[in-house]
PDB file of C-alpha atoms in Angstrom:
ATOM      1  CA  MET Y 271     -20.348  57.616 -39.595  1.00  0.00           C
ATOM      2  CA  GLY Y 272     -22.754  60.578 -39.632  1.00  0.00           C
ATOM      3  CA  LEU Y 273     -20.701  61.991 -42.734  1.00  0.00           C
ATOM      4  CA  PHE Y 274     -20.851  58.752 -44.442  1.00  0.00           C
ATOM      5  CA  TRP Y 275     -24.537  58.361 -43.866  1.00  0.00           C
ATOM      6  CA  GLY Y 276     -25.145  61.915 -45.009  1.00  0.00           C
ATOM      7  CA  LEU Y 277     -22.991  61.588 -48.047  1.00  0.00           C
ATOM      8  CA  PHE Y 278     -23.835  58.134 -49.350  1.00  0.00           C
ATOM      9  CA  ILE Y 279     -27.248  57.066 -47.765  1.00  0.00           C
ATOM     10  CA  ALA Y 280     -29.317  60.187 -46.806  1.00  0.00           C
ATOM     11  CA  PRO Y 281     -31.757  61.251 -49.476  1.00  0.00           C
ATOM     12  CA  ALA Y 282     -31.137  64.293 -51.638  1.00  0.00           C
ATOM     13  CA  ASP Y 283     -33.306  67.371 -50.920  1.00  0.00           C
ATOM     14  CA  TRP Y 284     -36.263  68.038 -53.211  1.00  0.00           C
ATOM     15  CA  GLN Y 285     -35.377  71.541 -53.684  1.00  0.00           C
ATOM     16  CA  GLN Y 286     -31.690  71.847 -53.227  1.00  0.00           C
ATOM     17  CA  GLY Y 287     -30.558  68.354 -54.620  1.00  0.00           C
ATOM     18  CA  ASN Y 288     -27.398  66.940 -53.590  1.00  0.00           C
ATOM     19  CA  ALA Y 289     -25.925  70.148 -52.416  1.00  0.00           C
ATOM     20  CA  VAL Y 290     -27.769  69.467 -49.171  1.00  0.00           C
ATOM     21  CA  ARG Y 291     -24.931  66.922 -48.310  1.00  0.00           C
ATOM     22  CA  ILE Y 292     -22.843  69.903 -47.353  1.00  0.00           C
ATOM     23  CA  MET Y 293     -24.997  70.426 -44.428  1.00  0.00           C
ATOM     24  CA  TYR Y 294     -23.723  67.566 -42.545  1.00  0.00           C
ATOM     25  CA  LEU Y 295     -20.557  69.554 -42.364  1.00  0.00           C
ATOM     26  CA  HIS Y 296     -21.745  72.943 -42.160  1.00  0.00           C
ATOM     27  CA  VAL Y 297     -24.390  72.767 -39.529  1.00  0.00           C
ATOM     28  CA  PRO Y 298     -22.206  70.939 -37.054  1.00  0.00           C
ATOM     29  CA  SER Y 299     -19.277  73.373 -37.485  1.00  0.00           C
ATOM     30  CA  ALA Y 300     -21.683  76.324 -36.944  1.00  0.00           C
ATOM     31  CA  TRP Y 301     -23.078  74.949 -33.908  1.00  0.00           C
ATOM     32  CA  LEU Y 302     -19.585  74.192 -32.732  1.00  0.00           C
ATOM     33  CA  ALA Y 303     -18.245  77.701 -33.398  1.00  0.00           C
ATOM     34  CA  SER Y 304     -21.212  79.247 -31.525  1.00  0.00           C
ATOM     35  CA  ALA Y 305     -20.853  76.597 -28.565  1.00  0.00           C
ATOM     36  CA  GLY Y 306     -16.891  77.161 -28.573  1.00  0.00           C
ATOM     37  CA  TYR Y 307     -17.539  80.996 -27.992  1.00  0.00           C
ATOM     38  CA  MET Y 308     -19.954  80.247 -25.275  1.00  0.00           C
ATOM     39  CA  ALA Y 309     -17.406  78.160 -23.616  1.00  0.00           C
ATOM     40  CA  LEU Y 310     -14.940  81.268 -24.152  1.00  0.00           C
ATOM     41  CA  ALA Y 311     -17.234  83.557 -22.496  1.00  0.00           C
ATOM     42  CA  ALA Y 312     -17.612  80.964 -19.540  1.00  0.00           C
ATOM     43  CA  CYS Y 313     -13.894  80.902 -19.142  1.00  0.00           C
ATOM     44  CA  ALA Y 314     -13.937  84.727 -19.282  1.00  0.00           C
ATOM     45  CA  VAL Y 315     -16.307  84.884 -16.197  1.00  0.00           C
ATOM     46  CA  ALA Y 316     -14.272  82.148 -14.446  1.00  0.00           C
ATOM     47  CA  SER Y 317     -11.046  84.210 -15.215  1.00  0.00           C
ATOM     48  CA  LEU Y 318     -12.593  87.581 -14.179  1.00  0.00           C
ATOM     49  CA  VAL Y 319     -14.675  86.858 -11.259  1.00  0.00           C
ATOM     50  CA  TRP Y 320     -12.764  84.031  -9.617  1.00  0.00           C
ATOM     51  CA  ARG Y 321      -9.340  84.332 -11.351  1.00  0.00           C
ATOM     52  CA  HIS Y 322      -9.147  80.698 -11.997  1.00  0.00           C
ATOM     53  CA  PRO Y 323      -5.726  80.031 -13.844  1.00  0.00           C
ATOM     54  CA  LEU Y 324      -7.117  77.050 -15.669  1.00  0.00           C
ATOM     55  CA  ALA Y 325      -9.879  79.211 -17.197  1.00  0.00           C
ATOM     56  CA  ASP Y 326      -7.196  81.310 -18.734  1.00  0.00           C
ATOM     57  CA  LEU Y 327      -5.325  78.449 -20.172  1.00  0.00           C
ATOM     58  CA  ALA Y 328      -8.649  76.966 -21.424  1.00  0.00           C
ATOM     59  CA  ALA Y 329      -9.628  80.196 -23.178  1.00  0.00           C
ATOM     60  CA  VAL Y 330      -6.297  80.118 -24.876  1.00  0.00           C
ATOM     61  CA  GLU Y 331      -6.691  76.500 -26.208  1.00  0.00           C
ATOM     62  CA  ILE Y 332     -10.529  77.055 -27.223  1.00  0.00           C
ATOM     63  CA  GLY Y 333      -9.661  80.216 -29.269  1.00  0.00           C
ATOM     64  CA  PRO Y 334      -7.833  78.451 -32.378  1.00  0.00           C
ATOM     65  CA  VAL Y 335     -10.033  75.535 -32.486  1.00  0.00           C
ATOM     66  CA  GLY Y 336     -13.263  77.534 -32.221  1.00  0.00           C
ATOM     67  CA  ALA Y 337     -11.787  79.875 -35.091  1.00  0.00           C
ATOM     68  CA  ALA Y 338     -10.992  76.859 -37.190  1.00  0.00           C
ATOM     69  CA  PHE Y 339     -14.660  75.630 -36.676  1.00  0.00           C
ATOM     70  CA  ALA Y 340     -15.946  79.207 -37.688  1.00  0.00           C
ATOM     71  CA  ALA Y 341     -13.577  79.256 -40.711  1.00  0.00           C
ATOM     72  CA  LEU Y 342     -14.934  75.858 -41.795  1.00  0.00           C
ATOM     73  CA  CYS Y 343     -18.508  76.916 -41.134  1.00  0.00           C
ATOM     74  CA  LEU Y 344     -18.057  80.078 -43.462  1.00  0.00           C
ATOM     75  CA  VAL Y 345     -16.036  78.235 -46.392  1.00  0.00           C
ATOM     76  CA  THR Y 346     -18.626  75.098 -46.460  1.00  0.00           C
ATOM     77  CA  GLY Y 347     -21.615  77.678 -46.296  1.00  0.00           C
ATOM     78  CA  SER Y 348     -20.132  79.475 -49.256  1.00  0.00           C
ATOM     79  CA  LEU Y 349     -19.529  76.511 -51.066  1.00  0.00           C
ATOM     80  CA  TRP Y 350     -23.115  75.414 -50.375  1.00  0.00           C
ATOM     81  CA  GLY Y 351     -24.506  78.847 -51.404  1.00  0.00           C
ATOM     82  CA  ARG Y 352     -22.956  78.838 -54.957  1.00  0.00           C
ATOM     83  CA  PRO Y 353     -25.166  75.996 -56.049  1.00  0.00           C
ATOM     84  CA  THR Y 354     -28.291  76.713 -53.959  1.00  0.00           C
ATOM     85  CA  TRP Y 355     -28.485  80.476 -54.051  1.00  0.00           C
ATOM     86  CA  GLY Y 356     -26.234  81.305 -57.234  1.00  0.00           C
ATOM     87  CA  THR Y 357     -23.521  83.207 -55.171  1.00  0.00           C
ATOM     88  CA  TYR Y 358     -20.619  82.411 -52.802  1.00  0.00           C
ATOM     89  CA  TRP Y 359     -21.384  85.296 -50.531  1.00  0.00           C
ATOM     90  CA  VAL Y 360     -24.054  87.976 -49.700  1.00  0.00           C
ATOM     91  CA  TRP Y 361     -24.013  90.477 -46.813  1.00  0.00           C
ATOM     92  CA  ASP Y 362     -26.852  88.693 -45.245  1.00  0.00           C
ATOM     93  CA  ALA Y 363     -27.606  89.038 -41.489  1.00  0.00           C
ATOM     94  CA  ARG Y 364     -26.728  85.563 -40.778  1.00  0.00           C
ATOM     95  CA  LEU Y 365     -23.609  85.349 -42.971  1.00  0.00           C
ATOM     96  CA  THR Y 366     -22.249  88.727 -41.587  1.00  0.00           C
ATOM     97  CA  SER Y 367     -22.890  87.711 -37.698  1.00  0.00           C
ATOM     98  CA  MET Y 368     -21.069  84.565 -38.343  1.00  0.00           C
ATOM     99  CA  LEU Y 369     -18.103  86.462 -40.236  1.00  0.00           C
ATOM    100  CA  VAL Y 370     -18.063  88.850 -37.220  1.00  0.00           C
ATOM    101  CA  LEU Y 371     -17.612  85.623 -34.676  1.00  0.00           C
ATOM    102  CA  PHE Y 372     -14.755  84.508 -36.757  1.00  0.00           C
ATOM    103  CA  PHE Y 373     -13.300  88.053 -36.310  1.00  0.00           C
ATOM    104  CA  LEU Y 374     -13.951  87.908 -32.544  1.00  0.00           C
ATOM    105  CA  TYR Y 375     -12.135  84.527 -32.456  1.00  0.00           C
ATOM    106  CA  LEU Y 376      -9.278  86.104 -34.091  1.00  0.00           C
ATOM    107  CA  GLY Y 377      -9.242  89.331 -32.166  1.00  0.00           C
ATOM    108  CA  HIS Y 378      -9.363  87.033 -28.801  1.00  0.00           C
ATOM    109  CA  ILE Y 379      -6.276  85.043 -30.071  1.00  0.00           C
ATOM    110  CA  ALA Y 380      -4.366  88.239 -31.151  1.00  0.00           C
ATOM    111  CA  LEU Y 381      -5.221  90.133 -27.794  1.00  0.00           C
ATOM    112  CA  ILE Y 382      -3.923  87.317 -25.794  1.00  0.00           C
ATOM    113  CA  ARG Y 383      -0.621  87.439 -27.379  1.00  0.00           C
ATOM    114  CA  ALA Y 384      -0.506  91.298 -27.607  1.00  0.00           C
ATOM    115  CA  PHE Y 385       1.003  91.978 -24.247  1.00  0.00           C
ATOM    116  CA  ASP Y 386       4.261  91.434 -22.384  1.00  0.00           C
ATOM    117  CA  ASP Y 387       2.399  90.602 -19.316  1.00  0.00           C
ATOM    118  CA  PRO Y 388       0.152  87.601 -19.924  1.00  0.00           C
ATOM    119  CA  GLN Y 389      -2.103  88.469 -17.170  1.00  0.00           C
ATOM    120  CA  ARG Y 390      -3.029  91.640 -19.012  1.00  0.00           C
ATOM    121  CA  GLY Y 391      -3.419  89.710 -22.215  1.00  0.00           C
ATOM    122  CA  TYR Y 392      -5.727  87.189 -20.598  1.00  0.00           C
ATOM    123  CA  ARG Y 393      -7.823  90.133 -18.839  1.00  0.00           C
ATOM    124  CA  ALA Y 394      -8.291  92.272 -22.145  1.00  0.00           C
ATOM    125  CA  ALA Y 395      -9.085  88.761 -24.091  1.00  0.00           C
ATOM    126  CA  SER Y 396     -11.738  87.852 -21.194  1.00  0.00           C
ATOM    127  CA  ILE Y 397     -13.384  91.394 -21.680  1.00  0.00           C
ATOM    128  CA  LEU Y 398     -13.513  90.929 -25.453  1.00  0.00           C
ATOM    129  CA  ALA Y 399     -14.982  87.421 -25.090  1.00  0.00           C
ATOM    130  CA  LEU Y 400     -17.807  88.648 -22.737  1.00  0.00           C
ATOM    131  CA  ILE Y 401     -18.574  91.856 -25.128  1.00  0.00           C
ATOM    132  CA  GLY Y 402     -18.574  89.365 -28.212  1.00  0.00           C
ATOM    133  CA  VAL Y 403     -21.236  87.198 -26.606  1.00  0.00           C
ATOM    134  CA  VAL Y 404     -23.898  89.564 -27.809  1.00  0.00           C
ATOM    135  CA  ASP Y 405     -23.218  88.048 -31.342  1.00  0.00           C
ATOM    136  CA  LEU Y 406     -24.543  84.728 -30.434  1.00  0.00           C
ATOM    137  CA  PRO Y 407     -28.171  85.592 -30.157  1.00  0.00           C
ATOM    138  CA  ILE Y 408     -27.951  87.853 -33.209  1.00  0.00           C
ATOM    139  CA  ILE Y 409     -26.623  84.843 -35.165  1.00  0.00           C
ATOM    140  CA  HIS Y 410     -29.330  82.577 -33.917  1.00  0.00           C
ATOM    141  CA  PHE Y 411     -32.143  85.082 -34.429  1.00  0.00           C
ATOM    142  CA  SER Y 412     -30.946  86.894 -37.499  1.00  0.00           C
ATOM    143  CA  VAL Y 413     -33.164  84.680 -39.752  1.00  0.00           C
ATOM    144  CA  GLN Y 414     -36.137  85.729 -37.742  1.00  0.00           C
ATOM    145  CA  TRP Y 415     -35.426  89.133 -37.304  1.00  0.00           C
ATOM    146  CA  TRP Y 416     -34.260  90.045 -40.754  1.00  0.00           C
ATOM    147  CA  ASN Y 417     -35.489  89.016 -44.184  1.00  0.00           C
ATOM    148  CA  THR Y 418     -32.357  86.874 -44.954  1.00  0.00           C
ATOM    149  CA  LEU Y 419     -31.315  84.844 -47.955  1.00  0.00           C
ATOM    150  CA  HIS Y 420     -30.234  81.935 -45.364  1.00  0.00           C
ATOM    151  CA  GLN Y 421     -32.955  79.490 -44.698  1.00  0.00           C
ATOM    152  CA  GLY Y 422     -34.874  79.730 -41.125  1.00  0.00           C
ATOM    153  CA  ASN Y 423     -34.179  77.082 -38.538  1.00  0.00           C
ATOM    154  CA  SER Y 424     -35.229  73.755 -39.250  1.00  0.00           C
ATOM    155  CA  ILE Y 425     -34.342  72.349 -35.552  1.00  0.00           C
ATOM    156  CA  SER Y 426     -35.389  74.014 -32.431  1.00  0.00           C
ATOM    157  CA  LEU Y 427     -35.397  73.010 -28.704  1.00  0.00           C
ATOM    158  CA  THR Y 428     -38.964  74.109 -28.452  1.00  0.00           C
ATOM    159  CA  SER Y 429     -40.796  72.537 -31.372  1.00  0.00           C
ATOM    160  CA  ALA Y 430     -40.388  69.426 -33.662  1.00  0.00           C
ATOM    161  CA  PRO Y 431     -37.825  69.197 -36.165  1.00  0.00           C
ATOM    162  CA  LYS Y 432     -39.159  70.336 -39.513  1.00  0.00           C
ATOM    163  CA  MET Y 433     -36.592  67.897 -41.227  1.00  0.00           C
ATOM    164  CA  TYR Y 434     -37.117  64.206 -42.440  1.00  0.00           C
ATOM    165  CA  ILE Y 435     -35.789  61.616 -39.909  1.00  0.00           C
ATOM    166  CA  GLY Y 436     -33.665  60.118 -42.823  1.00  0.00           C
ATOM    167  CA  MET Y 437     -31.651  63.647 -42.917  1.00  0.00           C
ATOM    168  CA  LEU Y 438     -31.999  64.584 -39.179  1.00  0.00           C
ATOM    169  CA  ALA Y 439     -30.325  61.256 -37.965  1.00  0.00           C
ATOM    170  CA  PRO Y 440     -27.020  61.527 -39.905  1.00  0.00           C
ATOM    171  CA  LEU Y 441     -26.983  65.440 -38.928  1.00  0.00           C
ATOM    172  CA  MET Y 442     -27.197  64.567 -35.255  1.00  0.00           C
ATOM    173  CA  ILE Y 443     -24.637  61.678 -35.312  1.00  0.00           C
ATOM    174  CA  SER Y 444     -22.361  64.214 -37.446  1.00  0.00           C
ATOM    175  CA  ALA Y 445     -22.829  66.899 -34.816  1.00  0.00           C
ATOM    176  CA  LEU Y 446     -22.093  64.540 -32.008  1.00  0.00           C
ATOM    177  CA  GLY Y 447     -18.861  63.329 -33.510  1.00  0.00           C
ATOM    178  CA  PHE Y 448     -17.910  67.029 -34.219  1.00  0.00           C
ATOM    179  CA  THR Y 449     -18.737  67.837 -30.603  1.00  0.00           C
ATOM    180  CA  LEU Y 450     -16.513  64.748 -29.303  1.00  0.00           C
ATOM    181  CA  LEU Y 451     -13.696  65.892 -31.617  1.00  0.00           C
ATOM    182  CA  PHE Y 452     -13.769  69.581 -30.522  1.00  0.00           C
ATOM    183  CA  ALA Y 453     -13.898  68.620 -26.902  1.00  0.00           C
ATOM    184  CA  ALA Y 454     -10.865  66.090 -27.447  1.00  0.00           C
ATOM    185  CA  VAL Y 455      -8.907  68.520 -29.289  1.00  0.00           C
ATOM    186  CA  VAL Y 456      -9.254  71.164 -26.573  1.00  0.00           C
ATOM    187  CA  LEU Y 457      -8.515  68.886 -23.785  1.00  0.00           C
ATOM    188  CA  ALA Y 458      -5.439  67.521 -25.489  1.00  0.00           C
ATOM    189  CA  ARG Y 459      -4.038  71.046 -26.079  1.00  0.00           C
ATOM    190  CA  LEU Y 460      -5.075  72.058 -22.293  1.00  0.00           C
ATOM    191  CA  SER Y 461      -3.180  69.112 -21.164  1.00  0.00           C
ATOM    192  CA  ALA Y 462      -0.367  70.136 -23.405  1.00  0.00           C
ATOM    193  CA  ALA Y 463      -0.600  73.767 -22.147  1.00  0.00           C
ATOM    194  CA  VAL Y 464      -0.367  72.376 -18.448  1.00  0.00           C
ATOM    195  CA  MET Y 465       2.742  70.239 -19.178  1.00  0.00           C
ATOM    196  CA  GLU Y 466       4.602  73.321 -20.856  1.00  0.00           C
ATOM    197  CA  ARG Y 467       3.611  75.406 -17.934  1.00  0.00           C
ATOM    198  CA  ARG Y 468       5.069  72.790 -15.676  1.00  0.00           C
ATOM    199  CA  THR Y 469       8.185  72.362 -17.728  1.00  0.00           C
ATOM    200  CA  ARG Y 470       8.753  76.261 -17.803  1.00  0.00           C
ATOM    201  CA  SER Y 471       8.561  76.175 -13.843  1.00  0.00           C
ATOM    202  CA  LEU Y 472      10.862  73.398 -13.469  1.00  0.00           C
ATOM    203  CA  LEU Y 473      13.498  74.975 -15.714  1.00  0.00           C
ATOM    204  CA  LEU Y 474      12.839  78.431 -14.061  1.00  0.00           C
ATOM    205  CA  ALA Y 475      13.568  76.844 -10.557  1.00  0.00           C
ATOM    206  CA  GLU Y 476      16.720  75.133 -12.312  1.00  0.00           C
ATOM    207  CA  VAL Y 477      17.924  78.505 -13.379  1.00  0.00           C
ATOM    208  CA  ARG Y 478      17.217  80.215 -10.082  1.00  0.00           C
ATOM    209  CA  SER Y 479      19.129  77.429  -7.988  1.00  0.00           C
ATOM    210  CA  ALA Y 480      22.173  77.512 -10.185  1.00  0.00           C
TER     211      ALA Y 480
ATOM    212  CA  MET Z  52     -25.973  73.405 -61.435  1.00  0.00           C
ATOM    213  CA  ASN Z  53     -23.822  70.341 -60.719  1.00  0.00           C
ATOM    214  CA  ALA Z  54     -23.297  70.249 -56.998  1.00  0.00           C
ATOM    215  CA  LEU Z  55     -20.659  67.477 -56.937  1.00  0.00           C
ATOM    216  CA  PRO Z  56     -17.568  69.788 -57.191  1.00  0.00           C
ATOM    217  CA  PHE Z  57     -18.850  71.903 -54.190  1.00  0.00           C
ATOM    218  CA  ILE Z  58     -19.692  68.929 -52.225  1.00  0.00           C
ATOM    219  CA  VAL Z  59     -16.239  67.426 -52.805  1.00  0.00           C
ATOM    220  CA  ALA Z  60     -14.425  70.867 -52.135  1.00  0.00           C
ATOM    221  CA  SER Z  61     -16.326  71.057 -48.790  1.00  0.00           C
ATOM    222  CA  TYR Z  62     -15.419  67.695 -47.809  1.00  0.00           C
ATOM    223  CA  VAL Z  63     -11.695  68.339 -48.697  1.00  0.00           C
ATOM    224  CA  VAL Z  64     -11.665  71.719 -46.906  1.00  0.00           C
ATOM    225  CA  ALA Z  65     -13.119  69.979 -43.755  1.00  0.00           C
ATOM    226  CA  ALA Z  66     -10.521  67.200 -44.020  1.00  0.00           C
ATOM    227  CA  VAL Z  67      -7.712  69.625 -44.165  1.00  0.00           C
ATOM    228  CA  VAL Z  68      -8.832  72.101 -41.251  1.00  0.00           C
ATOM    229  CA  VAL Z  69      -9.725  68.925 -39.071  1.00  0.00           C
ATOM    230  CA  GLY Z  70      -6.556  67.083 -39.903  1.00  0.00           C
ATOM    231  CA  TRP Z  71      -4.462  69.950 -39.379  1.00  0.00           C
ATOM    232  CA  LEU Z  72      -6.150  70.450 -35.969  1.00  0.00           C
ATOM    233  CA  CYS Z  73      -5.395  66.757 -34.980  1.00  0.00           C
ATOM    234  CA  VAL Z  74      -1.824  66.514 -36.431  1.00  0.00           C
ATOM    235  CA  ASP Z  75      -0.782  69.949 -34.684  1.00  0.00           C
ATOM    236  CA  THR Z  76      -2.621  69.027 -31.355  1.00  0.00           C
ATOM    237  CA  VAL Z  77      -0.731  65.369 -31.388  1.00  0.00           C
ATOM    238  CA  LEU Z  78       2.697  66.935 -32.313  1.00  0.00           C
ATOM    239  CA  ARG Z  79       2.301  69.780 -29.565  1.00  0.00           C
ATOM    240  CA  LEU Z  80       1.051  67.015 -26.956  1.00  0.00           C
ATOM    241  CA  ARG Z  81       4.176  64.670 -27.676  1.00  0.00           C
ATOM    242  CA  LYS Z  82       6.638  67.597 -27.689  1.00  0.00           C
ATOM    243  CA  ALA Z  83       5.073  68.693 -24.117  1.00  0.00           C
ATOM    244  CA  ARG Z  84       5.500  65.318 -22.855  1.00  0.00           C
ATOM    245  CA  ARG Z  85       9.030  64.828 -24.133  1.00  0.00           C
ATOM    246  CA  ARG Z  86      10.284  68.274 -22.691  1.00  0.00           C
ATOM    247  CA  LEU Z  87       8.538  67.608 -19.503  1.00  0.00           C
ATOM    248  CA  ALA Z  88      10.143  64.246 -19.121  1.00  0.00           C
ATOM    249  CA  ALA Z  89      13.385  65.647 -19.904  1.00  0.00           C
ATOM    250  CA  ALA Z  90      13.064  68.405 -17.264  1.00  0.00           C
ATOM    251  CA  GLU Z  91      11.757  66.221 -14.508  1.00  0.00           C
ATOM    252  CA  SER Z  92      14.633  63.573 -15.150  1.00  0.00           C
ATOM    253  CA  GLY Z  93      17.188  66.555 -15.116  1.00  0.00           C
ATOM    254  CA  ARG Z  94      15.840  67.683 -11.593  1.00  0.00           C
ATOM    255  CA  ALA Z  95      15.899  64.073 -10.510  1.00  0.00           C
ATOM    256  CA  ARG Z  96      19.359  63.604 -11.390  1.00  0.00           C
ATOM    257  CA  ARG Z  97      20.529  66.697  -9.340  1.00  0.00           C
TER     258      ARG Z  97
END
């Protein structure tokens, strides 16, 4: 509904024209890529401090979903940049820090699978997730700290939005839809992972008893 | 510059990424359910 509203009903921007309609995909995917990494870091804390087994499983499942949203953010941002800035890519602070987040996700996915002992993989990936969390404030404040081609924040928790309500409403609906999709996909994958683990333990018990 | 091709490309990429995520998740869930049911029924038979 948010995407339909943004695509067909919301007005074009006075400066960017219709290219602003990419915002309804780009901004929610950027928020979710960052929120997903925050969840990954929370799982890392739960894994390292409390050794919670579900935290490791959750981290394994959040990684690929977060990486997909980070990739979507980079691709849609690049496609938005061409008609707006005249280029697909610049090594601007916001774009570069978002690319670093994507590589952090890929590193996390690779580290988990890099060890024969899964526990060592979970531990190494948790440490990477905690170190990588430094990138989140850099992404957020990059448009304030440096002179970037990327526009500044239009929405903030501490001040009124600088955006017309006819554009803000579809953006918020789209963000809500993307968040529910992210949560549903992660929960479904987590449920599958728990079932796979249970199947493995049943088969192992069968082999041992034979 | 005409923005339409870039808008269409963005929405196609999003549909592919989200579609792949959903299909991969559903197939994995179905496979996990089927294998767990088979393992549990095997244990019940014994």
